[in-house]
Amino acid sequence: MKILVVGATGTIGTAVTEALTARGHTVLPASRSGEIKVDVEQPATFDALFAAEPGIEHVVCCAGSGSLVPVDDGTDEEFTQGLQGKLLGQVLLLRRAIPRLPDGGSITLTAGRIPETLRGSAFGVLTNAGLEAFIAAAARELPRGLRVNAVSPGWVRETLAALGEPEGGTPAADVARSYVEAVENADLTGRTLVP
């Protein structure tokens, strides 16, 4: 299968690309900094990518982030950044993929698990919960047997290690298996997978 992986240069995206390639799929690794350019905060880049790369059967998005900003602090722009990139950017990617994917194709997006006791987590919780609710509802509306799912990883071991926390987290390779399942399991739609 020909699979577009958006955010392929990040920790999760690299693991997903490796896992899908190991299973014999043709992977197009795309990111803001990679050879194939795409930016979830710039929806026009999706159009250019789909025009340049026909025949994509599945889309996986591992991109999008937001700031940990407490509700009573920060700027409106810091709050809306998460909405634009993590939530709306992925929603717009799905909308642009729908007419370009073949019957039975799929889109897998990335939500997340943020400890609600972590100060500054409220907006991330809002964004991720919104994305998960959207996935469940959108799955019922997709035409032609198209599927949509999300993967909702918590802390990734490699990310924690880079932050100086050598303990805890789920290895990126284990997280990647959930993305592979979302792509390959033709019966799976409207679901949020938690590695």
PDB file of C-alpha atoms in Angstrom:
ATOM      1  CA  MET A   1       0.000   0.000   0.000  1.00  0.00           C
ATOM      2  CA  LYS A   2       1.099   3.569  -0.635  1.00  0.00           C
ATOM      3  CA  ILE A   3       0.949   5.476   2.641  1.00  0.00           C
ATOM      4  CA  LEU A   4       1.576   9.152   3.345  1.00  0.00           C
ATOM      5  CA  VAL A   5       3.069   9.775   6.802  1.00  0.00           C
ATOM      6  CA  VAL A   6       2.833  13.430   7.846  1.00  0.00           C
ATOM      7  CA  GLY A   7       5.261  14.405  10.600  1.00  0.00           C
ATOM      8  CA  ALA A   8       7.619  11.631   9.534  1.00  0.00           C
ATOM      9  CA  THR A   9      10.754  13.255  10.964  1.00  0.00           C
ATOM     10  CA  GLY A  10       9.489  13.372  14.565  1.00  0.00           C
ATOM     11  CA  THR A  11       9.991  10.664  17.163  1.00  0.00           C
ATOM     12  CA  ILE A  12       6.642   8.951  16.561  1.00  0.00           C
ATOM     13  CA  GLY A  13       6.635   9.645  12.823  1.00  0.00           C
ATOM     14  CA  THR A  14      10.068   8.057  12.374  1.00  0.00           C
ATOM     15  CA  ALA A  15       8.941   4.934  14.250  1.00  0.00           C
ATOM     16  CA  VAL A  16       5.706   4.740  12.238  1.00  0.00           C
ATOM     17  CA  THR A  17       7.601   5.109   8.955  1.00  0.00           C
ATOM     18  CA  GLU A  18      10.000   2.333   9.943  1.00  0.00           C
ATOM     19  CA  ALA A  19       7.174   0.036  11.100  1.00  0.00           C
ATOM     20  CA  LEU A  20       5.118   0.487   7.925  1.00  0.00           C
ATOM     21  CA  THR A  21       8.170   0.062   5.676  1.00  0.00           C
ATOM     22  CA  ALA A  22       9.138  -3.128   7.527  1.00  0.00           C
ATOM     23  CA  ARG A  23       5.694  -4.516   6.687  1.00  0.00           C
ATOM     24  CA  GLY A  24       6.296  -3.962   2.966  1.00  0.00           C
ATOM     25  CA  HIS A  25       4.337  -0.755   2.450  1.00  0.00           C
ATOM     26  CA  THR A  26       5.520   2.112   0.267  1.00  0.00           C
ATOM     27  CA  VAL A  27       5.835   5.095   2.596  1.00  0.00           C
ATOM     28  CA  LEU A  28       5.966   8.752   1.586  1.00  0.00           C
ATOM     29  CA  PRO A  29       7.577  10.517   4.568  1.00  0.00           C
ATOM     30  CA  ALA A  30       6.433  14.151   4.690  1.00  0.00           C
ATOM     31  CA  SER A  31       7.173  16.945   7.155  1.00  0.00           C
ATOM     32  CA  ARG A  32       8.045  20.614   7.398  1.00  0.00           C
ATOM     33  CA  SER A  33      11.756  19.777   7.308  1.00  0.00           C
ATOM     34  CA  GLY A  34      11.852  16.671   5.114  1.00  0.00           C
ATOM     35  CA  GLU A  35      12.320  16.193   1.392  1.00  0.00           C
ATOM     36  CA  ILE A  36       8.539  16.011   0.882  1.00  0.00           C
ATOM     37  CA  LYS A  37       7.224  19.250   2.391  1.00  0.00           C
ATOM     38  CA  VAL A  38       3.923  19.580   4.235  1.00  0.00           C
ATOM     39  CA  ASP A  39       2.800  21.631   7.208  1.00  0.00           C
ATOM     40  CA  VAL A  40      -0.404  20.909   9.145  1.00  0.00           C
ATOM     41  CA  GLU A  41      -0.658  24.620   9.931  1.00  0.00           C
ATOM     42  CA  GLN A  42      -0.655  25.436   6.183  1.00  0.00           C
ATOM     43  CA  PRO A  43      -3.524  23.442   4.593  1.00  0.00           C
ATOM     44  CA  ALA A  44      -2.556  24.524   1.058  1.00  0.00           C
ATOM     45  CA  THR A  45       0.532  22.312   1.402  1.00  0.00           C
ATOM     46  CA  PHE A  46      -1.792  19.282   1.536  1.00  0.00           C
ATOM     47  CA  ASP A  47      -3.266  20.184  -1.846  1.00  0.00           C
ATOM     48  CA  ALA A  48       0.190  20.537  -3.404  1.00  0.00           C
ATOM     49  CA  LEU A  49       1.324  17.222  -1.943  1.00  0.00           C
ATOM     50  CA  PHE A  50      -1.727  15.264  -3.129  1.00  0.00           C
ATOM     51  CA  ALA A  51      -1.355  16.779  -6.613  1.00  0.00           C
ATOM     52  CA  ALA A  52       2.329  15.815  -6.762  1.00  0.00           C
ATOM     53  CA  GLU A  53       1.867  12.305  -5.330  1.00  0.00           C
ATOM     54  CA  PRO A  54      -1.119  10.512  -6.905  1.00  0.00           C
ATOM     55  CA  GLY A  55      -2.125   7.057  -5.766  1.00  0.00           C
ATOM     56  CA  ILE A  56      -1.905   7.559  -2.003  1.00  0.00           C
ATOM     57  CA  GLU A  57      -4.121   4.919  -0.360  1.00  0.00           C
ATOM     58  CA  HIS A  58      -3.749   5.790   3.315  1.00  0.00           C
ATOM     59  CA  VAL A  59      -2.775   8.897   5.290  1.00  0.00           C
ATOM     60  CA  VAL A  60      -1.184   8.868   8.730  1.00  0.00           C
ATOM     61  CA  CYS A  61      -0.641  12.137  10.601  1.00  0.00           C
ATOM     62  CA  CYS A  62       1.865  12.191  13.463  1.00  0.00           C
ATOM     63  CA  ALA A  63       2.245  15.989  13.383  1.00  0.00           C
ATOM     64  CA  GLY A  64       0.715  18.774  15.420  1.00  0.00           C
ATOM     65  CA  SER A  65       1.480  20.178  18.825  1.00  0.00           C
ATOM     66  CA  GLY A  66       0.337  22.762  21.308  1.00  0.00           C
ATOM     67  CA  SER A  67       1.768  24.538  24.298  1.00  0.00           C
ATOM     68  CA  LEU A  68       1.287  23.653  27.947  1.00  0.00           C
ATOM     69  CA  VAL A  69      -0.256  26.951  29.001  1.00  0.00           C
ATOM     70  CA  PRO A  70      -2.280  27.312  32.208  1.00  0.00           C
ATOM     71  CA  VAL A  71      -5.826  28.597  31.734  1.00  0.00           C
ATOM     72  CA  ASP A  72      -5.059  31.645  33.872  1.00  0.00           C
ATOM     73  CA  ASP A  73      -1.813  32.509  32.087  1.00  0.00           C
ATOM     74  CA  GLY A  74      -0.358  32.904  28.597  1.00  0.00           C
ATOM     75  CA  THR A  75      -1.765  34.569  25.509  1.00  0.00           C
ATOM     76  CA  ASP A  76      -4.714  33.759  23.305  1.00  0.00           C
ATOM     77  CA  GLU A  77      -2.230  32.935  20.525  1.00  0.00           C
ATOM     78  CA  GLU A  78      -0.588  30.250  22.673  1.00  0.00           C
ATOM     79  CA  PHE A  79      -3.986  28.647  23.193  1.00  0.00           C
ATOM     80  CA  THR A  80      -5.096  28.855  19.569  1.00  0.00           C
ATOM     81  CA  GLN A  81      -1.804  27.385  18.310  1.00  0.00           C
ATOM     82  CA  GLY A  82      -2.922  23.976  19.535  1.00  0.00           C
ATOM     83  CA  LEU A  83      -6.288  24.387  17.877  1.00  0.00           C
ATOM     84  CA  GLN A  84      -4.736  25.386  14.551  1.00  0.00           C
ATOM     85  CA  GLY A  85      -2.042  22.736  14.333  1.00  0.00           C
ATOM     86  CA  LYS A  86      -3.156  19.797  16.415  1.00  0.00           C
ATOM     87  CA  LEU A  87      -6.921  19.962  15.912  1.00  0.00           C
ATOM     88  CA  LEU A  88      -7.934  22.010  12.870  1.00  0.00           C
ATOM     89  CA  GLY A  89      -4.837  21.110  10.873  1.00  0.00           C
ATOM     90  CA  GLN A  90      -5.558  17.398  11.165  1.00  0.00           C
ATOM     91  CA  VAL A  91      -9.267  17.915  10.468  1.00  0.00           C
ATOM     92  CA  LEU A  92      -8.423  19.846   7.293  1.00  0.00           C
ATOM     93  CA  LEU A  93      -5.975  17.122   6.258  1.00  0.00           C
ATOM     94  CA  LEU A  94      -8.787  14.585   6.559  1.00  0.00           C
ATOM     95  CA  ARG A  95     -11.132  16.773   4.509  1.00  0.00           C
ATOM     96  CA  ARG A  96      -8.550  17.124   1.739  1.00  0.00           C
ATOM     97  CA  ALA A  97      -7.734  13.407   1.757  1.00  0.00           C
ATOM     98  CA  ILE A  98     -11.351  12.256   1.331  1.00  0.00           C
ATOM     99  CA  PRO A  99     -11.698  12.973  -2.422  1.00  0.00           C
ATOM    100  CA  ARG A 100      -8.186  11.737  -3.180  1.00  0.00           C
ATOM    101  CA  LEU A 101      -8.152   8.360  -1.437  1.00  0.00           C
ATOM    102  CA  PRO A 102      -9.460   5.222  -3.132  1.00  0.00           C
ATOM    103  CA  ASP A 103     -12.472   3.308  -1.826  1.00  0.00           C
ATOM    104  CA  GLY A 104     -11.543   1.670   1.465  1.00  0.00           C
ATOM    105  CA  GLY A 105      -8.642   4.023   2.150  1.00  0.00           C
ATOM    106  CA  SER A 106      -7.967   5.372   5.611  1.00  0.00           C
ATOM    107  CA  ILE A 107      -6.834   8.383   7.584  1.00  0.00           C
ATOM    108  CA  THR A 108      -5.168   7.964  10.984  1.00  0.00           C
ATOM    109  CA  LEU A 109      -4.735  11.063  13.127  1.00  0.00           C
ATOM    110  CA  THR A 110      -2.944  11.697  16.414  1.00  0.00           C
ATOM    111  CA  ALA A 111      -4.647  12.707  19.642  1.00  0.00           C
ATOM    112  CA  GLY A 112      -2.815  12.323  22.953  1.00  0.00           C
ATOM    113  CA  ARG A 113      -2.937  11.591  26.655  1.00  0.00           C
ATOM    114  CA  ILE A 114      -1.918  14.427  28.960  1.00  0.00           C
ATOM    115  CA  PRO A 115      -2.039  13.955  32.727  1.00  0.00           C
ATOM    116  CA  GLU A 116      -4.857  16.215  33.875  1.00  0.00           C
ATOM    117  CA  THR A 117      -2.932  16.961  37.068  1.00  0.00           C
ATOM    118  CA  LEU A 118      -0.169  18.624  35.005  1.00  0.00           C
ATOM    119  CA  ARG A 119      -0.492  22.415  35.194  1.00  0.00           C
ATOM    120  CA  GLY A 120      -1.122  23.742  31.710  1.00  0.00           C
ATOM    121  CA  SER A 121      -2.790  20.561  30.488  1.00  0.00           C
ATOM    122  CA  ALA A 122      -6.354  21.894  30.184  1.00  0.00           C
ATOM    123  CA  PHE A 123      -6.056  23.171  26.643  1.00  0.00           C
ATOM    124  CA  GLY A 124      -4.267  20.009  25.471  1.00  0.00           C
ATOM    125  CA  VAL A 125      -7.021  17.933  27.049  1.00  0.00           C
ATOM    126  CA  LEU A 126      -9.611  20.047  25.219  1.00  0.00           C
ATOM    127  CA  THR A 127      -7.816  19.641  21.894  1.00  0.00           C
ATOM    128  CA  ASN A 128      -7.306  15.883  22.209  1.00  0.00           C
ATOM    129  CA  ALA A 129     -10.833  15.191  23.479  1.00  0.00           C
ATOM    130  CA  GLY A 130     -12.232  17.289  20.640  1.00  0.00           C
ATOM    131  CA  LEU A 131     -10.211  15.329  18.100  1.00  0.00           C
ATOM    132  CA  GLU A 132     -11.341  11.983  19.529  1.00  0.00           C
ATOM    133  CA  ALA A 133     -15.005  13.063  19.455  1.00  0.00           C
ATOM    134  CA  PHE A 134     -14.582  14.308  15.888  1.00  0.00           C
ATOM    135  CA  ILE A 135     -13.114  10.964  14.777  1.00  0.00           C
ATOM    136  CA  ALA A 136     -16.045   9.027  16.228  1.00  0.00           C
ATOM    137  CA  ALA A 137     -18.604  11.265  14.491  1.00  0.00           C
ATOM    138  CA  ALA A 138     -16.721  11.679  11.190  1.00  0.00           C
ATOM    139  CA  ALA A 139     -16.369   7.907  10.747  1.00  0.00           C
ATOM    140  CA  ARG A 140     -20.153   7.651  10.309  1.00  0.00           C
ATOM    141  CA  GLU A 141     -20.135  10.276   7.559  1.00  0.00           C
ATOM    142  CA  LEU A 142     -17.243   9.117   5.385  1.00  0.00           C
ATOM    143  CA  PRO A 143     -18.187   7.882   1.901  1.00  0.00           C
ATOM    144  CA  ARG A 144     -16.962   4.877  -0.115  1.00  0.00           C
ATOM    145  CA  GLY A 145     -15.839   2.746   2.808  1.00  0.00           C
ATOM    146  CA  LEU A 146     -13.207   5.242   3.877  1.00  0.00           C
ATOM    147  CA  ARG A 147     -12.050   4.852   7.483  1.00  0.00           C
ATOM    148  CA  VAL A 148     -10.760   7.278  10.099  1.00  0.00           C
ATOM    149  CA  ASN A 149      -9.128   6.495  13.428  1.00  0.00           C
ATOM    150  CA  ALA A 150      -6.862   8.187  15.937  1.00  0.00           C
ATOM    151  CA  VAL A 151      -3.943   7.020  18.004  1.00  0.00           C
ATOM    152  CA  SER A 152      -3.673   8.569  21.444  1.00  0.00           C
ATOM    153  CA  PRO A 153      -0.186   8.054  22.845  1.00  0.00           C
ATOM    154  CA  GLY A 154       0.848   9.227  26.267  1.00  0.00           C
ATOM    155  CA  TRP A 155       4.435  10.047  27.089  1.00  0.00           C
ATOM    156  CA  VAL A 156       6.894   8.457  24.668  1.00  0.00           C
ATOM    157  CA  ARG A 157      10.002   6.947  26.242  1.00  0.00           C
ATOM    158  CA  GLU A 158      12.415   8.581  23.786  1.00  0.00           C
ATOM    159  CA  THR A 159      10.838  12.002  24.346  1.00  0.00           C
ATOM    160  CA  LEU A 160      11.135  11.651  28.117  1.00  0.00           C
ATOM    161  CA  ALA A 161      14.759  10.561  27.768  1.00  0.00           C
ATOM    162  CA  ALA A 162      15.485  13.672  25.658  1.00  0.00           C
ATOM    163  CA  LEU A 163      13.964  15.751  28.468  1.00  0.00           C
ATOM    164  CA  GLY A 164      16.286  14.120  31.005  1.00  0.00           C
ATOM    165  CA  GLU A 165      13.729  11.636  32.365  1.00  0.00           C
ATOM    166  CA  PRO A 166      15.253   8.184  31.814  1.00  0.00           C
ATOM    167  CA  GLU A 167      12.290   6.301  33.304  1.00  0.00           C
ATOM    168  CA  GLY A 168       8.739   5.758  32.054  1.00  0.00           C
ATOM    169  CA  GLY A 169       6.912   6.297  28.808  1.00  0.00           C
ATOM    170  CA  THR A 170       5.959   3.929  26.020  1.00  0.00           C
ATOM    171  CA  PRO A 171       8.697   3.116  23.480  1.00  0.00           C
ATOM    172  CA  ALA A 172       8.057   4.764  20.095  1.00  0.00           C
ATOM    173  CA  ALA A 173       8.168   1.354  18.397  1.00  0.00           C
ATOM    174  CA  ASP A 174       5.264   0.186  20.581  1.00  0.00           C
ATOM    175  CA  VAL A 175       3.317   3.359  19.793  1.00  0.00           C
ATOM    176  CA  ALA A 176       3.960   2.770  16.076  1.00  0.00           C
ATOM    177  CA  ARG A 177       2.212  -0.613  16.242  1.00  0.00           C
ATOM    178  CA  SER A 178      -1.083   1.154  16.964  1.00  0.00           C
ATOM    179  CA  TYR A 179      -0.716   3.209  13.779  1.00  0.00           C
ATOM    180  CA  VAL A 180       0.036   0.065  11.780  1.00  0.00           C
ATOM    181  CA  GLU A 181      -3.101  -1.571  13.196  1.00  0.00           C
ATOM    182  CA  ALA A 182      -5.205   1.478  12.284  1.00  0.00           C
ATOM    183  CA  VAL A 183      -3.957   1.315   8.685  1.00  0.00           C
ATOM    184  CA  GLU A 184      -4.077  -2.431   8.145  1.00  0.00           C
ATOM    185  CA  ASN A 185      -7.249  -3.424  10.023  1.00  0.00           C
ATOM    186  CA  ALA A 186     -10.016  -2.848   7.481  1.00  0.00           C
ATOM    187  CA  ASP A 187     -12.701  -3.308  10.153  1.00  0.00           C
ATOM    188  CA  LEU A 188     -11.397  -0.502  12.360  1.00  0.00           C
ATOM    189  CA  THR A 189     -13.007   2.934  12.075  1.00  0.00           C
ATOM    190  CA  GLY A 190     -14.149   5.676  14.408  1.00  0.00           C
ATOM    191  CA  ARG A 191     -11.830   4.403  17.119  1.00  0.00           C
ATOM    192  CA  THR A 192      -9.116   5.922  19.266  1.00  0.00           C
ATOM    193  CA  LEU A 193      -6.302   3.445  19.871  1.00  0.00           C
ATOM    194  CA  VAL A 194      -4.267   3.806  23.063  1.00  0.00           C
ATOM    195  CA  PRO A 195      -0.846   2.101  22.885  1.00  0.00           C
TER     196      PRO A 195
END
